[in-house]
């Protein structure tokens, strides 16, 4: 059963001419991990706002079509009820601090206090989530005196603790170090296995390919392609439309043109690339690079 | 850059351990008595025998005197001069300087008013110095104040330190691009001009982004809120609150009776 | 203009000991990437280059200027710093004003200010947006405005703090082009980045920081090949380097040309 259901969703920001979202149809199942890719201005963040109810409850403008999560339509719901089901980590990590709290620990508890979680459970949830995102040692620091990546981890954790049914993450690792990024993807993957539905905007295609179930490619407010990571991320259409692609894919595409890539499908992940290039005839691997 | 976002100073003290509502009652009580008491010297008496001792009791005397010297006294002084010179009171003229002719009455009036203002601002300062804002917010919402309202109070309390942090950020950005803000007084004042616009505008943008961000974390949720911190509310708190209420009633009664 | 850092230590007033003894020499015209885990001290380090932070001990020299003896606004003649968070940097009403702000303050004549601003706007493809308020642009474009406003100052040293975050492939290529143009003009470019592929493709020297210290410093190929050491500061080698390793290539490869050459044997 689809927990997220968008039908013919079209949206225009107030005072603008062009459509930020143009006839989007998207169904996401419970426990599914869907990645959204697209160039700047494609409408990725707008889609996130729509899923999280900020369009139309916060950003006015013209929304048509149907946005449904867990059987409830967003237009008919109140924002404060909606956010209990759908949690959103915003693209800009620098402006997500509540400003009402003095330590990272209290900052993480803020949302839970708001929705009336008992004190003992707040502590359990906050401490568990801090371990997941690797910020236990920041607990007593001021949320304002953190490095960029640390702020982003706090922002992400502040949404994880809320334990929504659907998690919408708008470039949650943009400020994070490479291995930290991989770990966060791993954590999100595990949570999806346990039934959390995840919709994530990302430019880092290698990790999408390793962890996501499905990829949606967005361009100019419309869905250009949709399918398994391997199908979508190796498509020629992506390269032609200014999408980010993995280095494995682009080097294999070049190699293919020179007859050095033998498989039909291009690789997106390291393992696929290793497997494919192993088929390349030529000097034995030991002899290469002399 | 944004090290301190409020006036709160963390200490273990009698004042810190009082319930936020008790402290708020104390503040309102002090203000009401200062403004309503029918005796001329009441506000002066309050400063000496309530405000200053409370500063020591809360172990924030240093911070309090600092704020008093830099902010409260200059503001009160300004108010005093303006009122002393421009209040058109009949009476014994002290001197005449062009169109200014302050009277003894106007000076007395201005002096008393300025002291009342000092009591008011000082008691709020003491509240801010000794009360964790989120404790104040949780306690008030727990007692039924709508959370939006509580948030407005908290944000207002934080606005000064926040503007200060924002101003520092902008100054750093401007100096990084060669704007010379050291040097002569004129230059420094001149450097303030390009600060005002971005300060106001930047703060507005931040307010909007923050509004969405806290909304995403259930801020306007209608569930009864809980609180991470245990907020003290002892019998002593209740006794103090009732005691303050009685004092205010007595003051009002005296005022009505004596007038 | 070279940068000489000796024994630099720095603690934030709140008590975080962010830099724990850094000594570095960066030569005129070098292109350096700084990598390392979140909180390693990268931003803290570069904020010392234009005097926004002052050493707790040790020293930072920009050419012959000791940063403790020159004000931030003086140092702005030599060092341009693009902040990690563009919102901390932008304050003008239009993109055009924003970009002209720096060169104007540095006292260049009107014609030079205009030509520098025009050049910076063209390089970042913002020429169409000069009348726009930076806050009406998306965060990704605001980052470009921040970048343009520093390039326009025409300083010998330019520092970018995570310029590619949130940028799509086209914009990343544009930033790479900016770096290349600055190199051709003889500028020193220092870039902090987590985008290790971008780092591999555009920088000759790589410095890896870890917990306030220099972990590795050297030629990109040497540094980026050291998988185990890099992992201690949460950095993965570039994709093609990892691939080359798995395929058993003898030397470290870091871009497509090197990879294809090695593949052919
Ligand atoms: N608040 C707003 N008001 C008006 N137009 C907006 C607003 N926010 C975004 N837009 C416009 O809507 C379109 C989609 O923007 P959106 O931010 O969703 O793109 P995105 O894919 O998230 O881009 P990026 O990769 O830069 O984050 C863009 O043309 C943008 O200019
Ligand atoms: N204003 C501040 N006050 C106190 N501590 C700070 C402040 N800014 C940063 N720190 C701390 O100093 C250390 C180094 O921070 P810095 O910002 O230099 O890291 P970074 O390497 O740039 O990380 P990132 O990749 O996440 O941006 C971190 O532990 C951080 O929490
Ligand atoms: Mg976006
Ligand atoms: Mg940083």
PDB file of C-alpha atoms in Angstrom, chain A residues 49 54 58-59 79-81 83-84 86-88 90 92 95-103 105-119 122-123 142 144-145 158-159 162, chain B residues 1-8 132-135 137-138 142 147 151 154 158 162 205-206 208-231:
ATOM      1  CA  UNK A  49       7.785  21.288   1.061  1.00  0.00           C
ATOM      2  CA  UNK A  54       4.450  23.608   3.930  1.00  0.00           C
ATOM      3  CA  UNK A  58       2.938  27.964   4.700  1.00  0.00           C
ATOM      4  CA  UNK A  59       3.806  28.915   1.125  1.00  0.00           C
ATOM      5  CA  UNK A  79      -0.065  21.705   9.438  1.00  0.00           C
ATOM      6  CA  UNK A  80       0.572  20.860  13.092  1.00  0.00           C
ATOM      7  CA  UNK A  81      -1.129  17.484  12.638  1.00  0.00           C
ATOM      8  CA  UNK A  83       4.104  17.308  10.710  1.00  0.00           C
ATOM      9  CA  UNK A  84       3.533  14.464  13.149  1.00  0.00           C
ATOM     10  CA  UNK A  86       5.894  13.715   7.878  1.00  0.00           C
ATOM     11  CA  UNK A  87       9.229  15.026   9.170  1.00  0.00           C
ATOM     12  CA  UNK A  88      11.333  17.360   7.029  1.00  0.00           C
ATOM     13  CA  UNK A  90      15.553  21.395   5.439  1.00  0.00           C
ATOM     14  CA  UNK A  92      19.807  24.924   4.697  1.00  0.00           C
ATOM     15  CA  UNK A  95      18.688  28.266   9.976  1.00  0.00           C
ATOM     16  CA  UNK A  96      17.111  25.250  11.616  1.00  0.00           C
ATOM     17  CA  UNK A  97      18.021  25.908  15.199  1.00  0.00           C
ATOM     18  CA  UNK A  98      14.972  26.801  17.291  1.00  0.00           C
ATOM     19  CA  UNK A  99      16.713  29.649  19.069  1.00  0.00           C
ATOM     20  CA  UNK A 100      14.953  28.727  22.288  1.00  0.00           C
ATOM     21  CA  UNK A 101      17.535  26.281  23.629  1.00  0.00           C
ATOM     22  CA  UNK A 102      21.019  26.422  25.051  1.00  0.00           C
ATOM     23  CA  UNK A 103      22.522  23.015  24.492  1.00  0.00           C
ATOM     24  CA  UNK A 105      20.632  18.071  23.989  1.00  0.00           C
ATOM     25  CA  UNK A 106      17.867  20.538  24.822  1.00  0.00           C
ATOM     26  CA  UNK A 107      17.627  21.529  21.173  1.00  0.00           C
ATOM     27  CA  UNK A 108      16.956  17.920  20.228  1.00  0.00           C
ATOM     28  CA  UNK A 109      14.349  17.630  22.963  1.00  0.00           C
ATOM     29  CA  UNK A 110      12.522  20.760  21.753  1.00  0.00           C
ATOM     30  CA  UNK A 111      10.310  18.972  19.207  1.00  0.00           C
ATOM     31  CA  UNK A 112       9.477  16.191  21.626  1.00  0.00           C
ATOM     32  CA  UNK A 113       8.419  18.640  24.327  1.00  0.00           C
ATOM     33  CA  UNK A 114       6.181  20.297  21.788  1.00  0.00           C
ATOM     34  CA  UNK A 115       4.328  17.120  21.001  1.00  0.00           C
ATOM     35  CA  UNK A 116       4.007  16.108  24.619  1.00  0.00           C
ATOM     36  CA  UNK A 117       6.372  13.154  24.917  1.00  0.00           C
ATOM     37  CA  UNK A 118       7.020  12.235  28.583  1.00  0.00           C
ATOM     38  CA  UNK A 119      10.384  13.248  29.992  1.00  0.00           C
ATOM     39  CA  UNK A 122      12.464  12.173  25.543  1.00  0.00           C
ATOM     40  CA  UNK A 123      15.774  11.234  27.105  1.00  0.00           C
ATOM     41  CA  UNK A 142      25.722  25.391  22.399  1.00  0.00           C
ATOM     42  CA  UNK A 144      25.302  27.954  17.803  1.00  0.00           C
ATOM     43  CA  UNK A 145      28.981  27.163  18.213  1.00  0.00           C
ATOM     44  CA  UNK A 158      16.256  16.918  15.551  1.00  0.00           C
ATOM     45  CA  UNK A 159      13.924  15.426  12.931  1.00  0.00           C
ATOM     46  CA  UNK A 162      10.368  12.950  16.167  1.00  0.00           C
TER      47      UNK A 162
ATOM     48  CA  UNK B   1      30.176  34.094  16.759  1.00  0.00           C
ATOM     49  CA  UNK B   2      26.809  33.419  18.351  1.00  0.00           C
ATOM     50  CA  UNK B   3      28.162  32.416  21.697  1.00  0.00           C
ATOM     51  CA  UNK B   4      25.542  34.053  23.892  1.00  0.00           C
ATOM     52  CA  UNK B   5      22.015  34.327  22.728  1.00  0.00           C
ATOM     53  CA  UNK B   6      20.454  35.521  25.915  1.00  0.00           C
ATOM     54  CA  UNK B   7      21.294  37.215  29.166  1.00  0.00           C
ATOM     55  CA  UNK B   8      20.892  34.030  31.192  1.00  0.00           C
ATOM     56  CA  UNK B 132      16.514  29.910  31.638  1.00  0.00           C
ATOM     57  CA  UNK B 133      14.207  31.210  28.889  1.00  0.00           C
ATOM     58  CA  UNK B 134      13.003  27.783  27.875  1.00  0.00           C
ATOM     59  CA  UNK B 135      12.115  27.071  31.504  1.00  0.00           C
ATOM     60  CA  UNK B 137       8.406  29.210  28.327  1.00  0.00           C
ATOM     61  CA  UNK B 138       7.636  25.649  29.438  1.00  0.00           C
ATOM     62  CA  UNK B 142       2.142  24.378  31.188  1.00  0.00           C
ATOM     63  CA  UNK B 147       2.654  28.497  23.059  1.00  0.00           C
ATOM     64  CA  UNK B 151       7.327  32.090  21.984  1.00  0.00           C
ATOM     65  CA  UNK B 154      10.913  34.419  24.566  1.00  0.00           C
ATOM     66  CA  UNK B 158      16.302  37.238  22.992  1.00  0.00           C
ATOM     67  CA  UNK B 162      20.439  38.047  18.742  1.00  0.00           C
ATOM     68  CA  UNK B 205      14.513  36.487   6.676  1.00  0.00           C
ATOM     69  CA  UNK B 206      15.893  34.482   9.565  1.00  0.00           C
ATOM     70  CA  UNK B 208      10.749  33.393   8.588  1.00  0.00           C
ATOM     71  CA  UNK B 209      13.125  30.464   8.092  1.00  0.00           C
ATOM     72  CA  UNK B 210      13.090  29.768  11.791  1.00  0.00           C
ATOM     73  CA  UNK B 211       9.315  29.931  11.843  1.00  0.00           C
ATOM     74  CA  UNK B 212       9.149  27.106   9.299  1.00  0.00           C
ATOM     75  CA  UNK B 213      11.838  25.134  11.067  1.00  0.00           C
ATOM     76  CA  UNK B 214      10.096  25.152  14.446  1.00  0.00           C
ATOM     77  CA  UNK B 215       6.786  24.415  12.756  1.00  0.00           C
ATOM     78  CA  UNK B 216       8.363  21.226  11.380  1.00  0.00           C
ATOM     79  CA  UNK B 217       9.101  20.255  14.947  1.00  0.00           C
ATOM     80  CA  UNK B 218       5.552  20.436  16.131  1.00  0.00           C
ATOM     81  CA  UNK B 219       5.734  23.885  17.644  1.00  0.00           C
ATOM     82  CA  UNK B 220       2.065  24.689  17.103  1.00  0.00           C
ATOM     83  CA  UNK B 221       0.969  21.218  18.134  1.00  0.00           C
ATOM     84  CA  UNK B 222      -2.129  21.272  20.299  1.00  0.00           C
ATOM     85  CA  UNK B 223      -0.909  18.430  22.511  1.00  0.00           C
ATOM     86  CA  UNK B 224      -0.199  19.435  26.066  1.00  0.00           C
ATOM     87  CA  UNK B 225       3.531  20.089  26.164  1.00  0.00           C
ATOM     88  CA  UNK B 226       6.050  18.340  28.329  1.00  0.00           C
ATOM     89  CA  UNK B 227       9.401  19.565  29.524  1.00  0.00           C
ATOM     90  CA  UNK B 228      12.838  18.023  29.559  1.00  0.00           C
ATOM     91  CA  UNK B 229      13.865  19.975  32.601  1.00  0.00           C
ATOM     92  CA  UNK B 230      12.124  19.536  35.867  1.00  0.00           C
ATOM     93  CA  UNK B 231      10.788  22.935  36.824  1.00  0.00           C
TER      94      UNK B 231
END
